[in-house]
mmCIF file with all atom_site columns, C-alpha atoms in Angstrom:
data_model
loop_
_atom_site.group_PDB
_atom_site.id
_atom_site.type_symbol
_atom_site.label_atom_id
_atom_site.label_alt_id
_atom_site.label_comp_id
_atom_site.label_asym_id
_atom_site.label_entity_id
_atom_site.label_seq_id
_atom_site.pdbx_PDB_ins_code
_atom_site.Cartn_x
_atom_site.Cartn_y
_atom_site.Cartn_z
_atom_site.occupancy
_atom_site.B_iso_or_equiv
_atom_site.pdbx_formal_charge
_atom_site.auth_seq_id
_atom_site.auth_comp_id
_atom_site.auth_asym_id
_atom_site.auth_atom_id
_atom_site.pdbx_PDB_model_num
ATOM 1   C CA . MET Q 1 1   ? -14.603 8.863  81.624  1.00 54.00 ? 1   MET Q CA 1
ATOM 2   C CA . PRO Q 1 2   ? -12.249 7.913  84.461  1.00 52.00 ? 2   PRO Q CA 1
ATOM 3   C CA . THR Q 1 3   ? -8.708  9.150  84.878  1.00 61.00 ? 3   THR Q CA 1
ATOM 4   C CA . THR Q 1 4   ? -6.131  6.587  83.720  1.00 74.00 ? 4   THR Q CA 1
ATOM 5   C CA . ASP Q 1 5   ? -2.331  6.441  83.508  1.00 88.00 ? 5   ASP Q CA 1
ATOM 6   C CA . LYS Q 1 6   ? -2.554  8.264  80.174  1.00 95.00 ? 6   LYS Q CA 1
ATOM 7   C CA . VAL Q 1 7   ? -5.631  10.532 80.761  1.00 97.00 ? 7   VAL Q CA 1
ATOM 8   C CA . HIS Q 1 8   ? -5.424  12.937 83.710  1.00 97.00 ? 8   HIS Q CA 1
ATOM 9   C CA . GLU Q 1 9   ? -8.183  15.281 84.857  1.00 98.00 ? 9   GLU Q CA 1
ATOM 10  C CA . LEU Q 1 10  ? -7.274  17.882 87.464  1.00 98.00 ? 10  LEU Q CA 1
ATOM 11  C CA . PRO Q 1 11  ? -8.859  17.226 90.832  1.00 97.00 ? 11  PRO Q CA 1
ATOM 12  C CA . GLN Q 1 12  ? -12.268 18.961 90.763  1.00 97.00 ? 12  GLN Q CA 1
ATOM 13  C CA . THR Q 1 13  ? -11.682 21.039 93.859  1.00 98.00 ? 13  THR Q CA 1
ATOM 14  C CA . ASN Q 1 14  ? -13.934 23.861 94.984  1.00 98.00 ? 14  ASN Q CA 1
ATOM 15  C CA . GLN Q 1 15  ? -11.219 26.297 93.939  1.00 98.00 ? 15  GLN Q CA 1
ATOM 16  C CA . LEU Q 1 16  ? -11.051 24.924 90.389  1.00 98.00 ? 16  LEU Q CA 1
ATOM 17  C CA . ARG Q 1 17  ? -14.832 24.847 90.077  1.00 98.00 ? 17  ARG Q CA 1
ATOM 18  C CA . ALA Q 1 18  ? -15.004 28.481 91.203  1.00 98.00 ? 18  ALA Q CA 1
ATOM 19  C CA . LEU Q 1 19  ? -12.509 29.456 88.491  1.00 98.00 ? 19  LEU Q CA 1
ATOM 20  C CA . HIS Q 1 20  ? -14.505 27.512 85.897  1.00 98.00 ? 20  HIS Q CA 1
ATOM 21  C CA . THR Q 1 21  ? -17.682 29.268 87.034  1.00 98.00 ? 21  THR Q CA 1
ATOM 22  C CA . ILE Q 1 22  ? -16.185 32.584 86.065  1.00 98.00 ? 22  ILE Q CA 1
ATOM 23  C CA . VAL Q 1 23  ? -14.706 31.636 82.721  1.00 97.00 ? 23  VAL Q CA 1
ATOM 24  C CA . ARG Q 1 24  ? -17.730 29.623 81.588  1.00 97.00 ? 24  ARG Q CA 1
ATOM 25  C CA . ASP Q 1 25  ? -20.123 32.532 82.227  1.00 97.00 ? 25  ASP Q CA 1
ATOM 26  C CA . ARG Q 1 26  ? -21.113 33.904 78.837  1.00 95.00 ? 26  ARG Q CA 1
ATOM 27  C CA . ASP Q 1 27  ? -21.442 37.386 80.367  1.00 95.00 ? 27  ASP Q CA 1
ATOM 28  C CA . ALA Q 1 28  ? -17.904 37.382 81.811  1.00 96.00 ? 28  ALA Q CA 1
ATOM 29  C CA . ALA Q 1 29  ? -15.853 40.445 80.892  1.00 96.00 ? 29  ALA Q CA 1
ATOM 30  C CA . ARG Q 1 30  ? -12.881 39.622 78.695  1.00 95.00 ? 30  ARG Q CA 1
ATOM 31  C CA . THR Q 1 31  ? -10.449 40.879 81.374  1.00 96.00 ? 31  THR Q CA 1
ATOM 32  C CA . ASP Q 1 32  ? -11.983 38.435 83.866  1.00 97.00 ? 32  ASP Q CA 1
ATOM 33  C CA . PHE Q 1 33  ? -11.978 35.640 81.341  1.00 97.00 ? 33  PHE Q CA 1
ATOM 34  C CA . VAL Q 1 34  ? -8.292  36.089 80.583  1.00 96.00 ? 34  VAL Q CA 1
ATOM 35  C CA . HIS Q 1 35  ? -7.263  36.514 84.210  1.00 97.00 ? 35  HIS Q CA 1
ATOM 36  C CA . TYR Q 1 36  ? -9.047  33.445 85.540  1.00 98.00 ? 36  TYR Q CA 1
ATOM 37  C CA . ALA Q 1 37  ? -8.340  31.325 82.477  1.00 97.00 ? 37  ALA Q CA 1
ATOM 38  C CA . ARG Q 1 38  ? -4.641  31.961 83.083  1.00 96.00 ? 38  ARG Q CA 1
ATOM 39  C CA . ARG Q 1 39  ? -5.019  30.768 86.664  1.00 97.00 ? 39  ARG Q CA 1
ATOM 40  C CA . VAL Q 1 40  ? -6.480  27.481 85.407  1.00 98.00 ? 40  VAL Q CA 1
ATOM 41  C CA . VAL Q 1 41  ? -3.718  27.258 82.773  1.00 98.00 ? 41  VAL Q CA 1
ATOM 42  C CA . ARG Q 1 42  ? -1.068  27.602 85.497  1.00 97.00 ? 42  ARG Q CA 1
ATOM 43  C CA . LEU Q 1 43  ? -2.630  24.724 87.411  1.00 97.00 ? 43  LEU Q CA 1
ATOM 44  C CA . LEU Q 1 44  ? -2.684  22.644 84.225  1.00 97.00 ? 44  LEU Q CA 1
ATOM 45  C CA . LEU Q 1 45  ? 0.912   23.367 83.319  1.00 98.00 ? 45  LEU Q CA 1
ATOM 46  C CA . GLU Q 1 46  ? 2.196   22.624 86.815  1.00 97.00 ? 46  GLU Q CA 1
ATOM 47  C CA . SER Q 1 47  ? 0.418   19.264 86.704  1.00 97.00 ? 47  SER Q CA 1
ATOM 48  C CA . ALA Q 1 48  ? 1.631   18.573 83.141  1.00 97.00 ? 48  ALA Q CA 1
ATOM 49  C CA . LEU Q 1 49  ? 5.245   19.155 84.212  1.00 97.00 ? 49  LEU Q CA 1
ATOM 50  C CA . ASP Q 1 50  ? 4.721   16.705 87.081  1.00 96.00 ? 50  ASP Q CA 1
ATOM 51  C CA . LEU Q 1 51  ? 3.997   13.968 84.496  1.00 96.00 ? 51  LEU Q CA 1
ATOM 52  C CA . LEU Q 1 52  ? 7.508   14.233 83.013  1.00 95.00 ? 52  LEU Q CA 1
ATOM 53  C CA . PRO Q 1 53  ? 10.353  11.937 84.116  1.00 95.00 ? 53  PRO Q CA 1
ATOM 54  C CA . PHE Q 1 54  ? 12.667  12.986 86.984  1.00 96.00 ? 54  PHE Q CA 1
ATOM 55  C CA . ASP Q 1 55  ? 15.985  11.727 88.342  1.00 96.00 ? 55  ASP Q CA 1
ATOM 56  C CA . LYS Q 1 56  ? 17.223  11.956 91.892  1.00 96.00 ? 56  LYS Q CA 1
ATOM 57  C CA . GLN Q 1 57  ? 19.482  14.885 92.698  1.00 97.00 ? 57  GLN Q CA 1
ATOM 58  C CA . ASP Q 1 58  ? 20.708  15.614 96.197  1.00 98.00 ? 58  ASP Q CA 1
ATOM 59  C CA . VAL Q 1 59  ? 21.643  19.158 97.198  1.00 97.00 ? 59  VAL Q CA 1
ATOM 60  C CA . THR Q 1 60  ? 23.235  20.623 100.295 1.00 98.00 ? 60  THR Q CA 1
ATOM 61  C CA . THR Q 1 61  ? 21.070  23.158 102.082 1.00 98.00 ? 61  THR Q CA 1
ATOM 62  C CA . PRO Q 1 62  ? 22.376  26.413 103.687 1.00 98.00 ? 62  PRO Q CA 1
ATOM 63  C CA . VAL Q 1 63  ? 22.494  24.655 107.055 1.00 98.00 ? 63  VAL Q CA 1
ATOM 64  C CA . GLY Q 1 64  ? 24.754  21.922 105.710 1.00 97.00 ? 64  GLY Q CA 1
ATOM 65  C CA . GLU Q 1 65  ? 22.176  19.172 105.451 1.00 98.00 ? 65  GLU Q CA 1
ATOM 66  C CA . THR Q 1 66  ? 21.293  17.059 102.401 1.00 98.00 ? 66  THR Q CA 1
ATOM 67  C CA . TYR Q 1 67  ? 17.965  17.452 100.658 1.00 98.00 ? 67  TYR Q CA 1
ATOM 68  C CA . PRO Q 1 68  ? 17.000  14.411 98.547  1.00 97.00 ? 68  PRO Q CA 1
ATOM 69  C CA . GLY Q 1 69  ? 15.719  16.312 95.538  1.00 97.00 ? 69  GLY Q CA 1
ATOM 70  C CA . LEU Q 1 70  ? 14.750  15.689 91.927  1.00 97.00 ? 70  LEU Q CA 1
ATOM 71  C CA . ARG Q 1 71  ? 15.631  17.147 88.552  1.00 94.00 ? 71  ARG Q CA 1
ATOM 72  C CA . PHE Q 1 72  ? 13.900  16.860 85.213  1.00 93.00 ? 72  PHE Q CA 1
ATOM 73  C CA . THR Q 1 73  ? 15.362  14.158 83.004  1.00 90.00 ? 73  THR Q CA 1
ATOM 74  C CA . GLY Q 1 74  ? 16.018  15.243 79.426  1.00 87.00 ? 74  GLY Q CA 1
ATOM 75  C CA . LYS Q 1 75  ? 15.108  18.294 77.342  1.00 94.00 ? 75  LYS Q CA 1
ATOM 76  C CA . LEU Q 1 76  ? 11.749  20.008 77.038  1.00 96.00 ? 76  LEU Q CA 1
ATOM 77  C CA . CYS Q 1 77  ? 9.868   21.886 74.312  1.00 97.00 ? 77  CYS Q CA 1
ATOM 78  C CA . ALA Q 1 78  ? 6.453   23.508 74.094  1.00 98.00 ? 78  ALA Q CA 1
ATOM 79  C CA . VAL Q 1 79  ? 4.422   23.438 70.908  1.00 98.00 ? 79  VAL Q CA 1
ATOM 80  C CA . PRO Q 1 80  ? 1.208   25.459 70.923  1.00 97.00 ? 80  PRO Q CA 1
ATOM 81  C CA . VAL Q 1 81  ? -1.441  24.833 68.262  1.00 95.00 ? 81  VAL Q CA 1
ATOM 82  C CA . ILE Q 1 82  ? -1.981  28.441 67.236  1.00 88.00 ? 82  ILE Q CA 1
ATOM 83  C CA . ARG Q 1 83  ? -3.963  30.567 67.812  1.00 85.00 ? 83  ARG Q CA 1
ATOM 84  C CA . ALA Q 1 84  ? -5.672  29.328 70.990  1.00 89.00 ? 84  ALA Q CA 1
ATOM 85  C CA . GLY Q 1 85  ? -2.591  27.431 72.148  1.00 93.00 ? 85  GLY Q CA 1
ATOM 86  C CA . ASP Q 1 86  ? -0.645  30.684 72.332  1.00 93.00 ? 86  ASP Q CA 1
ATOM 87  C CA . SER Q 1 87  ? -2.715  31.591 75.383  1.00 92.00 ? 87  SER Q CA 1
ATOM 88  C CA . MET Q 1 88  ? -0.740  29.001 77.362  1.00 95.00 ? 88  MET Q CA 1
ATOM 89  C CA . VAL Q 1 89  ? 2.732   30.009 76.186  1.00 94.00 ? 89  VAL Q CA 1
ATOM 90  C CA . ASP Q 1 90  ? 3.195   33.206 78.220  1.00 89.00 ? 90  ASP Q CA 1
ATOM 91  C CA . GLU Q 1 91  ? 2.291   31.383 81.418  1.00 93.00 ? 91  GLU Q CA 1
ATOM 92  C CA . LEU Q 1 92  ? 4.724   28.582 80.629  1.00 95.00 ? 92  LEU Q CA 1
ATOM 93  C CA . ARG Q 1 93  ? 7.519   31.006 79.849  1.00 94.00 ? 93  ARG Q CA 1
ATOM 94  C CA . GLN Q 1 94  ? 7.103   32.612 83.253  1.00 94.00 ? 94  GLN Q CA 1
ATOM 95  C CA . MET Q 1 95  ? 7.446   29.150 84.806  1.00 95.00 ? 95  MET Q CA 1
ATOM 96  C CA . ILE Q 1 96  ? 10.370  28.070 82.554  1.00 95.00 ? 96  ILE Q CA 1
ATOM 97  C CA . PRO Q 1 97  ? 11.938  31.241 81.094  1.00 92.00 ? 97  PRO Q CA 1
ATOM 98  C CA . GLY Q 1 98  ? 14.288  29.532 78.673  1.00 91.00 ? 98  GLY Q CA 1
ATOM 99  C CA . ILE Q 1 99  ? 11.907  26.944 77.265  1.00 95.00 ? 99  ILE Q CA 1
ATOM 100 C CA . ARG Q 1 100 ? 12.083  26.281 73.510  1.00 96.00 ? 100 ARG Q CA 1
ATOM 101 C CA . VAL Q 1 101 ? 8.811   26.880 71.647  1.00 97.00 ? 101 VAL Q CA 1
ATOM 102 C CA . GLY Q 1 102 ? 7.655   25.554 68.298  1.00 97.00 ? 102 GLY Q CA 1
ATOM 103 C CA . LYS Q 1 103 ? 4.463   26.417 66.413  1.00 96.00 ? 103 LYS Q CA 1
ATOM 104 C CA . ILE Q 1 104 ? 1.790   24.490 64.552  1.00 96.00 ? 104 ILE Q CA 1
ATOM 105 C CA . LEU Q 1 105 ? -1.119  26.181 62.758  1.00 94.00 ? 105 LEU Q CA 1
ATOM 106 C CA . ILE Q 1 106 ? -4.170  24.007 62.192  1.00 88.00 ? 106 ILE Q CA 1
ATOM 107 C CA . GLN Q 1 107 ? -7.577  25.494 61.348  1.00 81.00 ? 107 GLN Q CA 1
ATOM 108 C CA . ARG Q 1 108 ? -10.827 23.578 61.472  1.00 73.00 ? 108 ARG Q CA 1
ATOM 109 C CA . ASP Q 1 109 ? -13.249 24.074 58.618  1.00 70.00 ? 109 ASP Q CA 1
ATOM 110 C CA . ARG Q 1 110 ? -16.413 25.527 60.173  1.00 68.00 ? 110 ARG Q CA 1
ATOM 111 C CA . THR Q 1 111 ? -18.600 23.524 57.756  1.00 69.00 ? 111 THR Q CA 1
ATOM 112 C CA . THR Q 1 112 ? -16.934 20.135 57.534  1.00 66.00 ? 112 THR Q CA 1
ATOM 113 C CA . LYS Q 1 113 ? -15.255 20.336 60.976  1.00 65.00 ? 113 LYS Q CA 1
ATOM 114 C CA . GLN Q 1 114 ? -12.145 18.803 59.395  1.00 74.00 ? 114 GLN Q CA 1
ATOM 115 C CA . PRO Q 1 115 ? -8.673  20.098 60.397  1.00 78.00 ? 115 PRO Q CA 1
ATOM 116 C CA . HIS Q 1 116 ? -6.343  21.678 57.828  1.00 82.00 ? 116 HIS Q CA 1
ATOM 117 C CA . LEU Q 1 117 ? -2.623  21.966 58.495  1.00 87.00 ? 117 LEU Q CA 1
ATOM 118 C CA . HIS Q 1 118 ? -1.265  25.330 57.285  1.00 89.00 ? 118 HIS Q CA 1
ATOM 119 C CA . TYR Q 1 119 ? 2.123   25.825 58.965  1.00 92.00 ? 119 TYR Q CA 1
ATOM 120 C CA . TRP Q 1 120 ? 4.623   24.389 61.382  1.00 93.00 ? 120 TRP Q CA 1
ATOM 121 C CA . ASN Q 1 121 ? 8.005   25.474 62.740  1.00 96.00 ? 121 ASN Q CA 1
ATOM 122 C CA . LEU Q 1 122 ? 9.751   23.243 65.236  1.00 97.00 ? 122 LEU Q CA 1
ATOM 123 C CA . PRO Q 1 123 ? 13.167  23.214 66.984  1.00 96.00 ? 123 PRO Q CA 1
ATOM 124 C CA . GLU Q 1 124 ? 15.711  21.284 64.972  1.00 95.00 ? 124 GLU Q CA 1
ATOM 125 C CA . ASP Q 1 125 ? 16.396  18.901 67.855  1.00 96.00 ? 125 ASP Q CA 1
ATOM 126 C CA . ILE Q 1 126 ? 12.742  18.326 68.753  1.00 97.00 ? 126 ILE Q CA 1
ATOM 127 C CA . SER Q 1 127 ? 13.191  14.574 68.254  1.00 97.00 ? 127 SER Q CA 1
ATOM 128 C CA . GLU Q 1 128 ? 15.385  14.575 71.353  1.00 96.00 ? 128 GLU Q CA 1
ATOM 129 C CA . ARG Q 1 129 ? 12.865  16.423 73.503  1.00 97.00 ? 129 ARG Q CA 1
ATOM 130 C CA . HIS Q 1 130 ? 9.769   15.847 75.571  1.00 97.00 ? 130 HIS Q CA 1
ATOM 131 C CA . VAL Q 1 131 ? 6.939   17.956 74.161  1.00 98.00 ? 131 VAL Q CA 1
ATOM 132 C CA . LEU Q 1 132 ? 4.101   19.806 75.857  1.00 98.00 ? 132 LEU Q CA 1
ATOM 133 C CA . LEU Q 1 133 ? 1.508   20.091 73.084  1.00 98.00 ? 133 LEU Q CA 1
ATOM 134 C CA . LEU Q 1 134 ? -0.685  23.039 73.999  1.00 98.00 ? 134 LEU Q CA 1
ATOM 135 C CA . GLU Q 1 135 ? -4.227  22.873 72.593  1.00 95.00 ? 135 GLU Q CA 1
ATOM 136 C CA . PRO Q 1 136 ? -6.897  24.403 74.884  1.00 95.00 ? 136 PRO Q CA 1
ATOM 137 C CA . MET Q 1 137 ? -9.968  22.764 73.291  1.00 94.00 ? 137 MET Q CA 1
ATOM 138 C CA . LEU Q 1 138 ? -10.118 19.022 72.577  1.00 96.00 ? 138 LEU Q CA 1
ATOM 139 C CA . ALA Q 1 139 ? -13.491 18.594 70.888  1.00 94.00 ? 139 ALA Q CA 1
ATOM 140 C CA . THR Q 1 140 ? -13.565 16.058 68.048  1.00 93.00 ? 140 THR Q CA 1
ATOM 141 C CA . GLY Q 1 141 ? -9.831  15.412 68.378  1.00 94.00 ? 141 GLY Q CA 1
ATOM 142 C CA . GLY Q 1 142 ? -9.109  16.123 64.711  1.00 93.00 ? 142 GLY Q CA 1
ATOM 143 C CA . SER Q 1 143 ? -6.767  19.067 65.266  1.00 93.00 ? 143 SER Q CA 1
ATOM 144 C CA . ALA Q 1 144 ? -4.950  17.343 68.120  1.00 95.00 ? 144 ALA Q CA 1
ATOM 145 C CA . LYS Q 1 145 ? -4.362  14.217 66.034  1.00 96.00 ? 145 LYS Q CA 1
ATOM 146 C CA . ALA Q 1 146 ? -3.099  16.303 63.144  1.00 95.00 ? 146 ALA Q CA 1
ATOM 147 C CA . ALA Q 1 147 ? -0.654  18.138 65.445  1.00 97.00 ? 147 ALA Q CA 1
ATOM 148 C CA . ILE Q 1 148 ? 0.535   14.871 66.982  1.00 98.00 ? 148 ILE Q CA 1
ATOM 149 C CA . GLU Q 1 149 ? 1.197   13.520 63.499  1.00 96.00 ? 149 GLU Q CA 1
ATOM 150 C CA . VAL Q 1 150 ? 3.359   16.567 62.720  1.00 97.00 ? 150 VAL Q CA 1
ATOM 151 C CA . LEU Q 1 151 ? 5.424   15.869 65.834  1.00 98.00 ? 151 LEU Q CA 1
ATOM 152 C CA . LEU Q 1 152 ? 5.765   12.194 65.020  1.00 98.00 ? 152 LEU Q CA 1
ATOM 153 C CA . ALA Q 1 153 ? 6.924   13.024 61.507  1.00 97.00 ? 153 ALA Q CA 1
ATOM 154 C CA . ALA Q 1 154 ? 9.583   15.279 63.090  1.00 97.00 ? 154 ALA Q CA 1
ATOM 155 C CA . GLY Q 1 155 ? 10.877  12.281 65.072  1.00 98.00 ? 155 GLY Q CA 1
ATOM 156 C CA . VAL Q 1 156 ? 9.202   12.898 68.462  1.00 98.00 ? 156 VAL Q CA 1
ATOM 157 C CA . ARG Q 1 157 ? 8.440   9.677  70.271  1.00 97.00 ? 157 ARG Q CA 1
ATOM 158 C CA . GLU Q 1 158 ? 4.739   9.254  71.008  1.00 97.00 ? 158 GLU Q CA 1
ATOM 159 C CA . GLU Q 1 159 ? 5.329   8.514  74.698  1.00 97.00 ? 159 GLU Q CA 1
ATOM 160 C CA . ARG Q 1 160 ? 7.214   11.826 75.053  1.00 97.00 ? 160 ARG Q CA 1
ATOM 161 C CA . ILE Q 1 161 ? 4.154   13.938 74.105  1.00 98.00 ? 161 ILE Q CA 1
ATOM 162 C CA . VAL Q 1 162 ? 1.926   15.437 76.782  1.00 98.00 ? 162 VAL Q CA 1
ATOM 163 C CA . LEU Q 1 163 ? -1.249  16.961 75.301  1.00 98.00 ? 163 LEU Q CA 1
ATOM 164 C CA . VAL Q 1 164 ? -2.430  19.842 77.521  1.00 98.00 ? 164 VAL Q CA 1
ATOM 165 C CA . ASN Q 1 165 ? -6.108  20.790 77.156  1.00 97.00 ? 165 ASN Q CA 1
ATOM 166 C CA . PHE Q 1 166 ? -8.183  23.355 79.021  1.00 98.00 ? 166 PHE Q CA 1
ATOM 167 C CA . LEU Q 1 167 ? -11.382 21.357 78.251  1.00 98.00 ? 167 LEU Q CA 1
ATOM 168 C CA . SER Q 1 168 ? -11.780 17.913 76.696  1.00 98.00 ? 168 SER Q CA 1
ATOM 169 C CA . ALA Q 1 169 ? -14.796 16.118 75.273  1.00 97.00 ? 169 ALA Q CA 1
ATOM 170 C CA . PRO Q 1 170 ? -15.078 12.363 75.710  1.00 97.00 ? 170 PRO Q CA 1
ATOM 171 C CA . GLU Q 1 171 ? -15.298 12.021 71.930  1.00 97.00 ? 171 GLU Q CA 1
ATOM 172 C CA . GLY Q 1 172 ? -11.998 13.868 71.497  1.00 97.00 ? 172 GLY Q CA 1
ATOM 173 C CA . ILE Q 1 173 ? -10.243 11.878 74.197  1.00 98.00 ? 173 ILE Q CA 1
ATOM 174 C CA . GLU Q 1 174 ? -11.382 8.595  72.658  1.00 97.00 ? 174 GLU Q CA 1
ATOM 175 C CA . ALA Q 1 175 ? -10.263 9.707  69.165  1.00 97.00 ? 175 ALA Q CA 1
ATOM 176 C CA . VAL Q 1 176 ? -6.763  10.664 70.378  1.00 97.00 ? 176 VAL Q CA 1
ATOM 177 C CA . ARG Q 1 177 ? -6.423  7.527  72.490  1.00 97.00 ? 177 ARG Q CA 1
ATOM 178 C CA . ALA Q 1 178 ? -7.429  5.293  69.603  1.00 97.00 ? 178 ALA Q CA 1
ATOM 179 C CA . ALA Q 1 179 ? -4.934  6.901  67.202  1.00 97.00 ? 179 ALA Q CA 1
ATOM 180 C CA . HIS Q 1 180 ? -2.088  7.578  69.613  1.00 97.00 ? 180 HIS Q CA 1
ATOM 181 C CA . PRO Q 1 181 ? -2.409  5.417  72.776  1.00 97.00 ? 181 PRO Q CA 1
ATOM 182 C CA . GLU Q 1 182 ? 1.041   6.357  74.131  1.00 97.00 ? 182 GLU Q CA 1
ATOM 183 C CA . VAL Q 1 183 ? 0.330   10.119 74.254  1.00 98.00 ? 183 VAL Q CA 1
ATOM 184 C CA . THR Q 1 184 ? -0.406  11.417 77.760  1.00 98.00 ? 184 THR Q CA 1
ATOM 185 C CA . LEU Q 1 185 ? -3.350  13.822 78.066  1.00 98.00 ? 185 LEU Q CA 1
ATOM 186 C CA . ILE Q 1 186 ? -4.120  16.265 80.854  1.00 98.00 ? 186 ILE Q CA 1
ATOM 187 C CA . THR Q 1 187 ? -7.203  18.530 81.142  1.00 98.00 ? 187 THR Q CA 1
ATOM 188 C CA . SER Q 1 188 ? -8.893  20.731 83.698  1.00 98.00 ? 188 SER Q CA 1
ATOM 189 C CA . SER Q 1 189 ? -12.314 19.249 82.857  1.00 98.00 ? 189 SER Q CA 1
ATOM 190 C CA . ILE Q 1 190 ? -13.784 16.326 80.935  1.00 98.00 ? 190 ILE Q CA 1
ATOM 191 C CA . GLU Q 1 191 ? -17.048 17.617 79.531  1.00 98.00 ? 191 GLU Q CA 1
ATOM 192 C CA . GLU Q 1 192 ? -20.353 15.829 79.054  1.00 97.00 ? 192 GLU Q CA 1
ATOM 193 C CA . ARG Q 1 193 ? -20.449 15.600 75.251  1.00 96.00 ? 193 ARG Q CA 1
ATOM 194 C CA . LEU Q 1 194 ? -20.331 17.504 71.948  1.00 96.00 ? 194 LEU Q CA 1
ATOM 195 C CA . ASN Q 1 195 ? -23.360 19.274 70.476  1.00 94.00 ? 195 ASN Q CA 1
ATOM 196 C CA . PRO Q 1 196 ? -24.246 18.999 66.750  1.00 90.00 ? 196 PRO Q CA 1
ATOM 197 C CA . GLY Q 1 197 ? -21.998 21.983 66.055  1.00 85.00 ? 197 GLY Q CA 1
ATOM 198 C CA . ALA Q 1 198 ? -19.011 20.166 67.662  1.00 87.00 ? 198 ALA Q CA 1
ATOM 199 C CA . PHE Q 1 199 ? -18.955 22.501 70.640  1.00 91.00 ? 199 PHE Q CA 1
ATOM 200 C CA . MET Q 1 200 ? -18.516 21.016 74.079  1.00 96.00 ? 200 MET Q CA 1
ATOM 201 C CA . ILE Q 1 201 ? -21.381 20.812 76.576  1.00 97.00 ? 201 ILE Q CA 1
ATOM 202 C CA . PRO Q 1 202 ? -21.594 22.577 79.011  1.00 97.00 ? 202 PRO Q CA 1
ATOM 203 C CA . GLY Q 1 203 ? -18.525 24.169 77.430  1.00 96.00 ? 203 GLY Q CA 1
ATOM 204 C CA . ILE Q 1 204 ? -16.942 27.552 77.293  1.00 95.00 ? 204 ILE Q CA 1
ATOM 205 C CA . GLY Q 1 205 ? -17.612 28.781 73.714  1.00 92.00 ? 205 GLY Q CA 1
ATOM 206 C CA . ASP Q 1 206 ? -14.735 29.617 71.386  1.00 90.00 ? 206 ASP Q CA 1
ATOM 207 C CA . PHE Q 1 207 ? -11.745 29.822 73.724  1.00 92.00 ? 207 PHE Q CA 1
ATOM 208 C CA . GLY Q 1 208 ? -9.476  31.655 71.275  1.00 90.00 ? 208 GLY Q CA 1
ATOM 209 C CA . ASP Q 1 209 ? -12.066 34.259 70.391  1.00 92.00 ? 209 ASP Q CA 1
ATOM 210 C CA . ARG Q 1 210 ? -12.922 34.939 74.027  1.00 94.00 ? 210 ARG Q CA 1
ATOM 211 C CA . TYR Q 1 211 ? -9.257  35.033 75.135  1.00 93.00 ? 211 TYR Q CA 1
ATOM 212 C CA . PHE Q 1 212 ? -7.992  37.282 72.344  1.00 92.00 ? 212 PHE Q CA 1
ATOM 213 C CA . GLY Q 1 213 ? -11.125 39.409 72.032  1.00 91.00 ? 213 GLY Q CA 1
ATOM 214 C CA . THR Q 1 214 ? -11.846 38.715 68.346  1.00 87.00 ? 214 THR Q CA 1
ATOM 215 C CA . THR Q 1 215 ? -15.505 37.823 68.894  1.00 67.00 ? 215 THR Q CA 1
ATOM 216 C CA . ASP Q 1 216 ? -17.965 39.100 71.466  1.00 50.00 ? 216 ASP Q CA 1
ATOM 217 C CA . ALA Q 1 217 ? -17.811 36.761 74.447  1.00 42.00 ? 217 ALA Q CA 1
ATOM 218 C CA . ALA Q 1 218 ? -21.569 36.307 74.730  1.00 39.00 ? 218 ALA Q CA 1
ATOM 219 C CA . LEU Q 1 219 ? -21.892 35.518 70.996  1.00 42.00 ? 219 LEU Q CA 1
ATOM 220 C CA . ALA Q 1 220 ? -19.052 33.026 71.167  1.00 39.00 ? 220 ALA Q CA 1
ATOM 221 C CA . ALA Q 1 221 ? -20.615 31.272 74.130  1.00 39.00 ? 221 ALA Q CA 1
ATOM 222 C CA . ARG Q 1 222 ? -23.938 30.897 72.299  1.00 37.00 ? 222 ARG Q CA 1
ATOM 223 C CA . ARG Q 1 223 ? -22.484 29.182 69.212  1.00 35.00 ? 223 ARG Q CA 1
#
């Protein structure tokens, strides 16, 4: 699936592939998984911020010269889909300390694979903001679509949503694009496909379980 103006895959550099090699290893220690996953998350977030609109802003440097700079246009908000999306929030807060953060809780039924919305809490003025929607795994696209619909119901304009994924399956990308064509998507890797259990191939296992240590990493990777 090629990169388009609405679907962006990070350049598959040797550096990025080396980071993926560590975090995809089912025998990786949790400390290594967290450390190197955060490095990939930082690359993703920097690239996601680059997709937002900017205005020109000149500044005078300490030597009295003018630098033709840029500044972000508008207001920004991050909305993680908890729990896995929380893994991206700490990294983003280090980059933008004062960023507003909402929350959406969607859980996928392990049998039916259908998403269930349980909770949301969003800034009152979210309709005026650009939104980084943080959802590490885009598999079937069901949870992402449900989260986008929550944002739209709160008044967020579709074209102001940037969906940030650690990994994305072609099936999930197609589902989101069909339902919400104006949403921008960025991922560190577009995977080959989904397996019958709706896990991505070659994949990474259950990202949330591996990141937060709630399931043995090797077991999660074998699901």
